[in-house]
């Protein structure tokens, strides 16, 4: 079980590579530029990993995307929740 | 309680990675874990520059890492090969290369890549920020 | 719309990801301070610079919204965004700061032609 | 295929564009020199690192092909590339250096699971 | 008339933005990572700007792509030809 | 004969932009044009670091630019705000910021962004490498 951390936009090659690598038990955390996925409801990863994609709230807030994420009921985490997630997964891979 | 290692590969002001890494580091400690070390590689070596002088209303990332070291004794290791290419050197490297100045000093330490692999082995978790 | 010595600054990077946005806006402000007519075109992730709800970064990253607000004071009045790009991000002008002018994607080449100077950030 | 302490290095960047490729390969070589089993997975533009016709850059940029050739000396024998990625670039293994192992895209998640350590460059 | 210089791969957001901005009389020069377009015959820009896309030969060579570009009969330029191209266009825009 | 200006916004070893710009600069001169100036902005300011020490078989980009200046008197201007953030400063800035060392010296000159806009006005062509 792996936690995948994506830092680039959903239309980036980093995102495409991550999508190839995500296994059925893995989870995904979107940070930095990746939180713009809140603006991309058609992103295939939403289908690929339903209920296992999280967004970092402070990165949403600083970009003015927190209310859009809330509207779409996307699961968000504080930095503390990010650490908690890494506690559960022995391995993390960052896609940047 | 777990041991965490961080790998930082982005430069301050050019990449958000150092900011994310620093916030993560404080959250790791706040949850009662230990930080076994931070390794700076690729453009991340610029975090160690003692000459950075951002505007006063911006965070000085060098000072923020140094503070993390002071408060929690976190080792701050910088890949020597990546650093020398990019214009980061400590006093002894400056002497070796015949330079008049240096811009890297403790708590940042120049070290080899082996240190990164050792950190990955030793830590329960290695998180990359890039 | 065409001004002989006008500078078009193309903004393609979002806030908080890098200093591209900040340094691009700085170039626009300095040109305007020198009396050059300056217009801005926001493309791709650069459109995020115009979101009115954005804040400052968590760890001492400066907010860019105050800089966007300064543009008007410097007589930088044209902030262009294409309708298609906005639609692609599922955004409307309601989410953006005041003073944004929409144009159709097919007008972008003409916009570039009309400016004698272009800088892309 | 699974080795308890094995390191998987994921190479996603092409030669000459940045030092990501060089610094990723350096990490792989150092791990191998320390006796750790090391495997490489090339994704996206990283596949270009395996093109056998590549040269050095025009202005003193070092070639990466000699480093790729060194991998075998360090007992780094597995160089994985997905069939789909190769096809997407309209390349065949004839264009690549010796010793590349193809795998299906759907095997990538399993490959990551099998390695206890992963580094992505 | 503008010379567009692309430095990123054809599937990058920089390339997509350039494609929006290219006018009917403009030309395109592919340098650095952009020369990997030689591997992407389906790239829409080939249709959009037929006969006005050039590739920098030394960047093709260093990446091992010169013979593939030759097979596809793609027009290449030496660095001297790059300068010559900028002589003809009063404006250049770099997409990176 | 035309006047060319170059804007360089990538760092050596992290971006190919400085390599492309340098090769382009030499080709411009070889075709009989003049180089009105090179302006370093964003991560391009790292080109000016006098402390870079790449391996001997790699080009030292600082030295390559300095050579271009020596041979053709090309002004090498570095944006001061972008430089200070990233840890590049000359002797007088070091004094002003209370630093013991500096890593930027002639032929590289710290200057404001106005110099870039002036270069764009003055030159017949401004080419960006980033």
Tab-separated table of C-alpha atoms in Angstrom, chain C residues 10-104:
chain	number	residue	atom	x	y	z
C	10	UNK	CA	1.644	36.900	-20.627
C	11	UNK	CA	1.073	35.319	-17.216
C	12	UNK	CA	1.000	31.518	-17.311
C	13	UNK	CA	1.911	30.505	-13.774
C	14	UNK	CA	-0.234	30.266	-10.661
C	15	UNK	CA	0.369	31.861	-7.253
C	16	UNK	CA	2.387	29.989	-4.610
C	17	UNK	CA	3.915	27.439	-7.001
C	18	UNK	CA	6.953	29.454	-7.965
C	19	UNK	CA	8.045	33.054	-8.261
C	20	UNK	CA	7.123	33.143	-11.970
C	21	UNK	CA	3.863	34.933	-11.237
C	22	UNK	CA	5.376	37.432	-8.819
C	23	UNK	CA	8.313	38.170	-11.088
C	24	UNK	CA	6.050	38.491	-14.131
C	25	UNK	CA	3.797	40.972	-12.352
C	26	UNK	CA	6.867	42.896	-11.168
C	27	UNK	CA	7.989	43.296	-14.773
C	28	UNK	CA	4.524	44.603	-15.699
C	29	UNK	CA	4.522	47.088	-12.802
C	30	UNK	CA	8.004	48.405	-13.583
C	31	UNK	CA	7.127	48.886	-17.267
C	32	UNK	CA	3.979	50.747	-16.284
C	33	UNK	CA	5.928	52.885	-13.797
C	34	UNK	CA	8.217	53.818	-16.705
C	35	UNK	CA	5.158	55.062	-18.550
C	36	UNK	CA	4.865	52.178	-21.022
C	37	UNK	CA	1.296	51.052	-21.828
C	38	UNK	CA	1.018	47.553	-20.337
C	39	UNK	CA	-1.621	44.879	-20.881
C	40	UNK	CA	-1.821	41.442	-19.299
C	41	UNK	CA	-2.978	38.160	-20.788
C	42	UNK	CA	-3.627	35.332	-18.333
C	43	UNK	CA	-3.358	31.808	-19.747
C	44	UNK	CA	-3.618	28.320	-18.237
C	45	UNK	CA	-2.732	28.191	-14.548
C	46	UNK	CA	-2.046	31.918	-14.677
C	47	UNK	CA	-5.791	32.491	-14.452
C	48	UNK	CA	-5.619	31.359	-10.821
C	49	UNK	CA	-3.828	34.627	-10.059
C	50	UNK	CA	-7.186	36.347	-10.568
C	51	UNK	CA	-9.215	34.276	-8.073
C	52	UNK	CA	-10.586	36.702	-5.540
C	53	UNK	CA	-10.682	34.256	-2.638
C	54	UNK	CA	-6.962	33.459	-2.658
C	55	UNK	CA	-4.990	34.039	0.533
C	56	UNK	CA	-1.407	34.067	1.631
C	57	UNK	CA	0.574	30.837	1.872
C	58	UNK	CA	0.744	29.056	5.183
C	59	UNK	CA	4.428	29.533	5.907
C	60	UNK	CA	5.214	33.144	5.137
C	61	UNK	CA	4.544	32.960	1.406
C	62	UNK	CA	3.335	36.365	0.375
C	63	UNK	CA	-0.120	36.697	-1.157
C	64	UNK	CA	-0.288	37.929	-4.749
C	65	UNK	CA	-3.766	39.422	-4.544
C	66	UNK	CA	-2.473	42.794	-3.245
C	67	UNK	CA	-0.204	42.977	-6.312
C	68	UNK	CA	-3.138	42.230	-8.614
C	69	UNK	CA	-5.054	45.009	-6.878
C	70	UNK	CA	-2.145	47.379	-7.519
C	71	UNK	CA	-2.347	46.908	-11.292
C	72	UNK	CA	-5.153	49.423	-11.629
C	73	UNK	CA	-3.231	52.067	-9.701
C	74	UNK	CA	-0.467	51.670	-12.269
C	75	UNK	CA	-2.986	52.202	-15.103
C	76	UNK	CA	-2.717	48.554	-16.168
C	77	UNK	CA	-6.364	48.284	-17.042
C	78	UNK	CA	-6.532	45.418	-19.462
C	79	UNK	CA	-6.482	41.985	-17.840
C	80	UNK	CA	-7.392	39.522	-20.568
C	81	UNK	CA	-8.638	35.964	-20.090
C	82	UNK	CA	-10.129	33.738	-22.771
C	83	UNK	CA	-13.697	32.558	-22.350
C	84	UNK	CA	-12.637	29.038	-23.292
C	85	UNK	CA	-9.924	28.860	-20.613
C	86	UNK	CA	-12.320	30.062	-17.949
C	87	UNK	CA	-14.935	27.552	-19.052
C	88	UNK	CA	-12.282	24.811	-19.073
C	89	UNK	CA	-11.669	25.532	-15.391
C	90	UNK	CA	-15.422	25.580	-14.666
C	91	UNK	CA	-15.091	29.157	-13.444
C	92	UNK	CA	-17.142	32.266	-14.113
C	93	UNK	CA	-16.058	35.893	-13.833
C	94	UNK	CA	-17.880	35.996	-10.469
C	95	UNK	CA	-14.953	34.067	-8.983
C	96	UNK	CA	-12.434	36.568	-10.328
C	97	UNK	CA	-11.294	40.002	-9.209
C	98	UNK	CA	-12.925	43.078	-10.779
C	99	UNK	CA	-11.846	44.390	-14.138
C	100	UNK	CA	-11.127	41.219	-16.097
C	101	UNK	CA	-11.914	41.437	-19.827
C	102	UNK	CA	-12.961	38.271	-21.641
C	103	UNK	CA	-11.886	37.524	-25.194
C	104	UNK	CA	-12.420	34.560	-27.480
